[in-house]
Amino acid sequence: MDELPLSALIGALVILLILSAFFSGTETAMMTLNRYRLRHLVRAGNRAAQLTESLLKRPDRLLGVILLCNNAVNLSASAISTLIAYKVGGEVAVILFTAGLTVTIIIFAEVTPKTLAALHPQQIALPAAYIYRLLLWVTYPLVWLINLIANSLLRIFGVSPTKGDESALSREELRTVVIESGIMMPKSHRAMLLGIFDLEEATVEDIMVPRAEIVGIDLEDEWHEIEEQLRNSQYTRLLVYRDTVDNIVGLLHLRHLFNRVAKGTLTLEALHETIQEPYYIPEGTPLHTQLINFQKARKRIGLVVDEYGDLQGLATIEDILEEIVGEFTTDPAARHSEITAEADGSYIVNGNINVRALNRNLNWNLPTDGPKTLNGLILEYLENIPQPGTSMQLGAYQLEIVQTTDSAVKTVRIQPGQPDRQAVQHDPS
């Protein structure tokens, strides 16, 4: 090799440095490649992705061939650098060339290619798979021997070289993936996916119409009163009961009576014929479970009951779907009849409103892990029935009690976005 011209040695050194950069960069690209995106490409029939996935199934073999080739290249570069040093300046130049080669390898064959590969792993890893497939075939006997020794050492410490961490993403990890998707997914789609994840955290009690607010037909009323209620009802499905809602007869769909109501030919007998048997839902049922139950039972509405069979409220499939897609109206002030927007930016809110519905309608963040209604939230915080004029700070929301009854808060004025103060003030006037 001493007879080789200096230009040939320099050319060989440059080629070796390029190869070193290739092996260093592709190693990083292979190890940082997004596995889920890779599987998507595999399902789409991408040949390079299929080769890459097969290589990554045995990382010990892949790393073996990469490190074998990279070390061979770096050792060869060191040897050629020594020859160049002798030709240029003798033994004194060897030290300088060694230091210079070390810095060159770190900058141009390690840091730069690895940084580039970390930023663009897919563009680098997939084409490199073809080369590594060939190199693995050529060097397989030597790689097999190296892996045999290395894997034996791993087994001594109880580590299996063929079993990596294949655990699926948890729900919270999936939430993070959706949140961090950015421009890759429309905002509305992200909101719906997050809504699906949140179904596991909510129960039918969080979205049901409370017992006190259930609108129904009392069969003990006069017939003309029942007809008038059917004619003017704003709901298509009504609870039917006798005397009290505890004595439930069934559920009524006005669609089945629309023509008779319009023509004035509806009779009590025809009304009884169209009453459907009630569908009951145990309180505490998670929303994602109840959505499936509605589908299996082919029902759209159910009565929520406690462990004693007492009626607690009414839940519909539309209420569950709104947890996923949001309200079916677009005007924030008109989304809920219990919310009234004021000119000063505050809102007059009915105390019976569900806290989750309030948060969803106005994009607020009132606590939902305790009482289900705004009235219950206030009473839990104050631990008594407040007088009108009482003000309180709940997180970032300034609340002022407007109306109360002997047992509950009726209406509240809420001003969002105020500084967080814990003080509760009372104005007796």
C-alpha positions as CSV (number, residue, x, y, z in Angstrom):
1,M,0.0,0.0,0.0
2,D,3.0,2.2,0.4
3,E,3.2,2.4,-3.5
4,L,-0.3,3.9,-3.7
5,P,-0.3,7.6,-4.7
6,L,-1.3,10.1,-2.1
7,S,-4.4,11.1,-4.1
8,A,-5.7,7.5,-4.1
9,L,-5.2,7.3,-0.3
10,I,-7.1,10.6,0.2
11,G,-9.8,9.5,-2.1
12,A,-10.2,6.2,-0.3
13,L,-10.3,8.0,3.0
14,V,-13.1,10.3,1.8
15,I,-15.1,7.3,0.6
16,L,-14.6,5.6,4.0
17,L,-15.8,8.7,5.8
18,I,-18.9,8.8,3.6
19,L,-19.6,5.1,4.4
20,S,-19.1,5.8,8.1
21,A,-21.6,8.6,7.8
22,F,-24.0,6.3,6.0
23,F,-23.8,3.6,8.7
24,S,-24.1,6.0,11.6
25,G,-27.1,7.9,10.0
26,T,-29.0,4.8,9.0
27,E,-28.6,3.3,12.4
28,T,-30.3,6.3,14.0
29,A,-32.9,6.3,11.3
30,M,-33.8,2.6,11.8
31,M,-34.0,2.9,15.5
32,T,-36.1,6.2,15.6
33,L,-38.4,5.2,12.8
34,N,-42.1,5.6,13.7
35,R,-43.3,2.0,14.0
36,Y,-47.0,2.8,13.5
37,R,-46.3,4.8,10.3
38,L,-44.1,1.9,9.2
39,R,-46.9,-0.6,9.7
40,H,-49.3,1.6,7.8
41,L,-46.8,1.6,4.8
42,V,-46.5,-2.2,5.1
43,R,-50.3,-2.6,4.9
44,A,-50.2,-0.3,1.9
45,G,-47.8,-2.7,0.2
46,N,-44.7,-0.5,0.3
47,R,-41.8,-2.9,-0.5
48,A,-39.1,-0.9,1.3
49,A,-41.3,-0.7,4.4
50,Q,-41.8,-4.5,4.3
51,L,-38.0,-5.0,4.2
52,T,-37.5,-2.5,7.0
53,E,-40.0,-4.1,9.2
54,S,-38.5,-7.6,8.6
55,L,-35.1,-6.1,9.6
56,L,-36.4,-4.5,12.7
57,K,-38.0,-7.7,13.9
58,R,-34.5,-8.9,14.8
59,P,-32.7,-5.7,16.0
60,D,-29.8,-7.8,17.2
61,R,-29.0,-8.9,13.6
62,L,-29.5,-5.4,12.2
63,L,-27.3,-3.8,14.8
64,G,-24.8,-6.5,14.3
65,V,-24.3,-5.8,10.6
66,I,-24.4,-2.0,11.1
67,L,-21.8,-2.0,13.8
68,L,-19.6,-4.6,12.0
69,C,-19.5,-2.5,8.9
70,N,-19.2,0.8,10.7
71,N,-16.3,-0.4,12.8
72,A,-14.6,-2.0,9.8
73,V,-14.9,1.3,7.9
74,N,-13.6,3.4,10.8
75,L,-10.6,1.2,11.4
76,S,-9.8,1.2,7.7
77,A,-10.1,5.0,7.8
78,S,-7.7,5.2,10.7
79,A,-5.1,3.0,9.0
80,I,-5.3,5.0,5.7
81,S,-5.0,8.2,7.7
82,T,-1.8,6.9,9.3
83,L,-0.3,6.1,5.9
84,I,-1.2,9.6,4.7
85,A,0.4,11.1,7.7
86,Y,3.7,9.2,7.1
87,K,3.7,10.3,3.5
88,V,3.1,13.9,4.3
89,G,5.1,14.5,7.5
90,G,6.4,11.3,9.0
91,E,5.9,10.2,12.6
92,V,5.2,13.7,13.9
93,A,2.2,14.1,11.5
94,V,0.6,10.9,12.8
95,I,-0.5,12.5,16.0
96,L,-2.0,15.5,14.2
97,F,-3.7,13.4,11.6
98,T,-5.2,11.1,14.4
99,A,-6.6,14.1,16.2
100,G,-7.9,15.6,13.0
101,L,-9.5,12.3,11.9
102,T,-11.2,12.0,15.3
103,V,-12.8,15.4,15.0
104,T,-13.7,14.8,11.4
105,I,-15.4,11.5,12.2
106,I,-17.3,13.0,15.1
107,I,-18.6,16.0,13.0
108,F,-19.1,14.5,9.6
109,A,-19.6,10.8,10.2
110,E,-21.5,10.9,13.6
111,V,-23.2,14.1,14.7
112,T,-24.3,15.5,11.3
113,P,-25.7,12.3,9.8
114,K,-27.3,11.2,13.0
115,T,-29.0,14.5,13.5
116,L,-30.2,14.4,9.9
117,A,-31.5,10.9,10.4
118,A,-33.3,11.8,13.6
119,L,-35.1,14.6,11.8
120,H,-36.0,12.5,8.7
121,P,-35.9,8.8,9.7
122,Q,-38.4,7.5,7.1
123,Q,-36.6,9.1,4.1
124,I,-33.3,7.5,5.1
125,A,-34.3,4.2,6.7
126,L,-36.5,2.9,3.9
127,P,-34.0,3.2,1.0
128,A,-31.2,1.8,3.3
129,A,-33.3,-1.3,3.9
130,Y,-32.3,-2.7,0.5
131,I,-28.6,-2.2,1.2
132,Y,-28.8,-3.8,4.7
133,R,-30.7,-6.7,3.3
134,L,-27.8,-7.4,0.9
135,L,-25.1,-6.8,3.6
136,L,-26.9,-9.1,6.1
137,W,-26.9,-11.9,3.5
138,V,-23.1,-11.3,2.7
139,T,-22.0,-11.0,6.3
140,Y,-24.5,-13.4,7.9
141,P,-22.0,-16.0,9.2
142,L,-19.9,-13.4,11.0
143,V,-23.0,-11.5,12.2
144,W,-24.5,-14.8,13.5
145,L,-21.3,-15.6,15.5
146,I,-21.2,-12.1,17.0
147,N,-24.9,-12.3,17.9
148,L,-24.5,-15.7,19.4
149,I,-21.9,-14.3,21.8
150,A,-23.8,-11.1,22.5
151,N,-27.2,-12.8,23.0
152,S,-25.7,-15.4,25.3
153,L,-24.5,-12.5,27.5
154,L,-28.0,-11.0,27.4
155,R,-29.6,-14.2,28.5
156,I,-27.3,-14.4,31.5
157,F,-29.0,-11.2,32.7
158,G,-32.5,-12.5,31.9
159,V,-33.0,-10.5,28.7
160,S,-34.5,-12.2,25.6
161,P,-33.0,-10.7,22.4
162,T,-36.0,-11.7,20.3
163,K,-38.7,-10.2,22.5
164,G,-38.9,-6.4,22.4
165,D,-41.4,-4.1,24.0
166,E,-44.5,-4.7,21.9
167,S,-47.1,-3.4,24.4
168,A,-49.9,-1.4,22.9
169,L,-50.4,2.2,23.5
170,S,-52.5,3.1,26.6
171,R,-55.5,5.3,26.4
172,E,-53.6,8.3,27.7
173,E,-50.8,7.7,25.3
174,L,-53.3,7.5,22.4
175,R,-54.8,10.8,23.7
176,T,-51.3,12.3,23.5
177,V,-50.9,11.0,19.9
178,V,-54.3,12.6,18.9
179,I,-53.5,15.9,20.7
180,E,-50.0,16.1,19.1
181,S,-51.3,15.3,15.6
182,G,-51.4,19.0,14.8
183,I,-52.2,19.9,11.2
184,M,-52.2,16.2,10.3
185,M,-55.8,16.0,11.7
186,P,-58.6,18.6,11.5
187,K,-59.4,20.1,14.9
188,S,-63.0,18.8,14.7
189,H,-61.7,15.3,14.2
190,R,-59.4,15.6,17.1
191,A,-62.2,16.8,19.3
192,M,-64.4,13.8,18.4
193,L,-61.6,11.3,19.0
194,L,-60.9,12.9,22.4
195,G,-64.6,12.7,23.1
196,I,-64.6,9.0,22.5
197,F,-61.7,8.5,24.9
198,D,-63.6,10.6,27.5
199,L,-66.6,8.3,27.3
200,E,-64.9,5.8,29.7
201,E,-64.6,8.5,32.3
202,A,-68.3,9.5,32.3
203,T,-71.4,7.6,33.3
204,V,-75.1,8.0,32.4
205,E,-75.5,10.1,35.5
206,D,-73.3,12.7,34.0
207,I,-75.5,13.2,30.9
208,M,-79.0,12.2,32.0
209,V,-82.0,14.5,32.5
210,P,-82.6,14.6,36.2
211,R,-85.8,13.1,37.6
212,A,-87.1,16.5,38.6
213,E,-86.8,17.8,35.0
214,I,-88.4,14.8,33.2
215,V,-91.3,15.8,31.0
216,G,-94.0,13.2,30.7
217,I,-97.7,12.4,30.4
218,D,-99.8,11.7,33.4
219,L,-102.6,9.3,32.4
220,E,-104.6,10.5,35.4
221,D,-104.9,14.0,33.8
222,E,-108.0,15.0,31.9
223,W,-108.0,13.8,28.3
224,H,-108.2,17.3,26.9
225,E,-105.1,18.2,28.9
226,I,-103.2,15.1,27.5
227,E,-104.2,16.1,24.0
228,E,-103.0,19.6,24.5
229,Q,-99.7,18.4,25.9
230,L,-99.2,16.1,22.9
231,R,-100.0,18.8,20.5
232,N,-97.6,21.3,22.0
233,S,-94.8,19.1,23.2
234,Q,-91.3,20.1,22.1
235,Y,-90.0,16.5,22.6
236,T,-90.6,13.5,20.3
237,R,-90.3,10.9,23.1
238,L,-92.2,11.3,26.4
239,L,-92.4,9.3,29.6
240,V,-95.9,8.0,30.4
241,Y,-96.9,7.4,34.0
242,R,-99.8,7.4,36.4
243,D,-100.0,10.0,39.1
244,T,-96.2,10.1,39.8
245,V,-93.1,9.3,37.8
246,D,-92.5,6.4,40.2
247,N,-95.5,4.6,38.6
248,I,-94.1,4.3,35.1
249,V,-96.3,2.9,32.3
250,G,-93.8,3.2,29.4
251,L,-92.4,5.5,26.8
252,L,-94.3,7.2,23.9
253,H,-92.9,8.2,20.5
254,L,-95.0,11.1,19.1
255,R,-94.1,10.0,15.5
256,H,-96.6,7.1,15.9
257,L,-99.4,9.5,16.9
258,F,-98.6,12.6,14.7
259,N,-101.3,12.1,12.1
260,R,-104.0,11.4,14.7
261,V,-103.0,14.3,16.8
262,A,-103.0,16.6,13.8
263,K,-106.5,15.4,12.7
264,G,-107.9,15.4,16.3
265,T,-108.8,11.7,16.1
266,L,-106.6,10.4,18.8
267,T,-108.3,8.3,21.5
268,L,-107.1,7.0,24.9
269,E,-107.2,3.5,23.5
270,A,-104.9,4.4,20.6
271,L,-102.6,6.1,23.0
272,H,-102.3,3.0,25.1
273,E,-101.6,0.9,22.0
274,T,-98.5,2.9,21.1
275,I,-96.9,3.0,24.5
276,Q,-93.7,1.1,24.5
277,E,-92.2,-0.8,27.4
278,P,-89.6,1.2,29.3
279,Y,-85.9,0.4,28.9
280,Y,-84.0,0.7,32.2
281,I,-80.3,1.7,32.7
282,P,-78.5,1.0,35.9
283,E,-76.9,4.2,37.3
284,G,-73.1,4.2,37.1
285,T,-73.1,2.6,33.6
286,P,-70.1,4.0,31.7
287,L,-71.2,6.0,28.6
288,H,-69.1,3.8,26.2
289,T,-70.9,0.7,27.6
290,Q,-74.3,2.3,27.3
291,L,-73.7,3.4,23.7
292,I,-73.1,-0.3,22.9
293,N,-76.2,-1.4,25.0
294,F,-78.4,1.1,23.1
295,Q,-77.2,-0.4,19.8
296,K,-77.8,-4.0,20.9
297,A,-81.2,-3.3,22.3
298,R,-82.1,-1.0,19.4
299,K,-83.2,1.7,21.8
300,R,-82.6,5.4,21.7
301,I,-83.9,6.3,25.2
302,G,-83.7,4.8,28.6
303,L,-84.7,5.4,32.2
304,V,-81.8,5.6,34.7
305,V,-82.5,3.7,38.0
306,D,-80.6,3.2,41.2
307,E,-79.9,0.0,43.1
308,Y,-83.4,0.1,44.6
309,G,-85.1,0.5,41.2
310,D,-86.0,4.1,41.9
311,L,-86.0,6.5,38.9
312,Q,-83.1,8.9,38.8
313,G,-83.3,10.4,35.4
314,L,-83.6,9.9,31.7
315,A,-80.8,9.3,29.1
316,T,-80.8,9.3,25.3
317,I,-78.4,8.1,22.7
318,E,-78.3,11.7,21.4
319,D,-76.9,12.9,24.8
320,I,-74.1,10.3,24.5
321,L,-73.3,11.3,20.9
322,E,-73.1,14.9,21.9
323,E,-70.3,13.9,24.2
324,I,-68.4,12.9,21.1
325,V,-69.4,15.3,18.4
326,G,-70.4,18.3,20.6
327,E,-73.7,20.1,20.6
328,F,-75.9,19.9,17.4
329,T,-76.3,23.7,17.4
330,T,-73.6,26.2,16.6
331,D,-74.6,29.4,18.5
332,P,-73.0,29.2,22.0
333,A,-75.6,31.4,23.6
334,A,-78.5,29.4,22.1
335,R,-77.1,25.9,22.6
336,H,-78.8,25.4,25.9
337,S,-82.1,26.9,27.1
338,E,-80.6,27.1,30.6
339,I,-77.8,29.5,29.5
340,T,-78.4,33.2,28.8
341,A,-75.5,35.4,27.5
342,E,-75.3,38.9,29.0
343,A,-73.9,42.0,27.3
344,D,-71.0,42.3,29.8
345,G,-69.7,38.8,28.8
346,S,-71.2,37.0,31.8
347,Y,-73.8,34.2,31.6
348,I,-77.0,33.7,33.6
349,V,-77.2,29.9,34.2
350,N,-79.9,27.7,35.6
351,G,-78.7,25.9,38.8
352,N,-80.0,22.6,37.6
353,I,-77.8,22.5,34.5
354,N,-75.4,19.6,34.2
355,V,-71.8,20.7,34.8
356,R,-70.5,18.6,31.8
357,A,-73.2,20.2,29.5
358,L,-72.1,23.7,30.8
359,N,-68.5,23.0,30.1
360,R,-69.2,21.5,26.7
361,N,-71.5,24.4,25.6
362,L,-69.2,27.2,26.7
363,N,-65.8,25.4,26.5
364,W,-65.3,25.9,30.2
365,N,-63.4,23.8,32.7
366,L,-65.5,23.6,35.8
367,P,-64.8,20.5,37.9
368,T,-66.8,17.4,36.9
369,D,-65.4,14.8,39.4
370,G,-67.9,15.7,42.1
371,P,-71.5,16.9,41.9
372,K,-73.2,16.6,38.6
373,T,-75.2,19.9,38.6
374,L,-74.1,23.5,39.1
375,N,-76.4,23.7,42.1
376,G,-74.7,20.7,43.7
377,L,-71.2,22.1,42.9
378,I,-72.1,25.4,44.6
379,L,-73.6,23.7,47.7
380,E,-70.6,21.4,48.1
381,Y,-68.3,24.4,47.9
382,L,-70.3,26.6,50.3
383,E,-71.7,23.8,52.5
384,N,-74.9,25.7,53.0
385,I,-77.8,27.3,51.0
386,P,-76.5,30.7,50.0
387,Q,-78.5,33.9,49.9
388,P,-79.0,35.9,46.7
389,G,-76.0,38.2,46.2
390,T,-73.5,35.8,47.5
391,S,-70.3,35.8,45.4
392,M,-67.6,33.1,45.2
393,Q,-64.6,32.4,43.2
394,L,-64.4,28.9,41.7
395,G,-61.1,28.5,39.9
396,A,-61.1,31.0,37.1
397,Y,-64.8,31.7,37.4
398,Q,-66.6,34.4,39.4
399,L,-70.0,33.2,40.5
400,E,-72.8,35.4,41.9
401,I,-76.0,33.8,43.3
402,V,-79.0,35.5,41.6
403,Q,-81.9,33.4,42.8
404,T,-82.4,30.7,45.4
405,T,-85.2,28.6,46.9
406,D,-85.4,27.1,50.3
407,S,-83.4,24.0,49.2
408,A,-81.4,24.9,46.1
409,V,-79.7,27.5,44.0
410,K,-82.0,28.5,41.1
411,T,-79.9,30.9,38.9
412,V,-76.3,32.0,38.9
413,R,-74.4,34.7,37.1
414,I,-71.0,33.4,36.0
415,Q,-68.1,35.6,34.8
416,P,-65.3,33.5,33.2
417,G,-61.7,34.4,33.1
418,Q,-61.2,36.3,36.3
419,P,-58.1,35.9,38.5
420,D,-58.1,32.8,40.7
421,R,-59.1,33.8,44.2
422,Q,-60.3,31.5,46.9
423,A,-62.2,34.0,49.0
424,V,-66.0,33.8,49.3
425,Q,-67.8,37.0,49.9
426,H,-71.4,37.5,51.1
427,D,-73.6,40.5,50.5
428,P,-76.6,40.3,52.8
429,S,-78.4,43.0,50.8
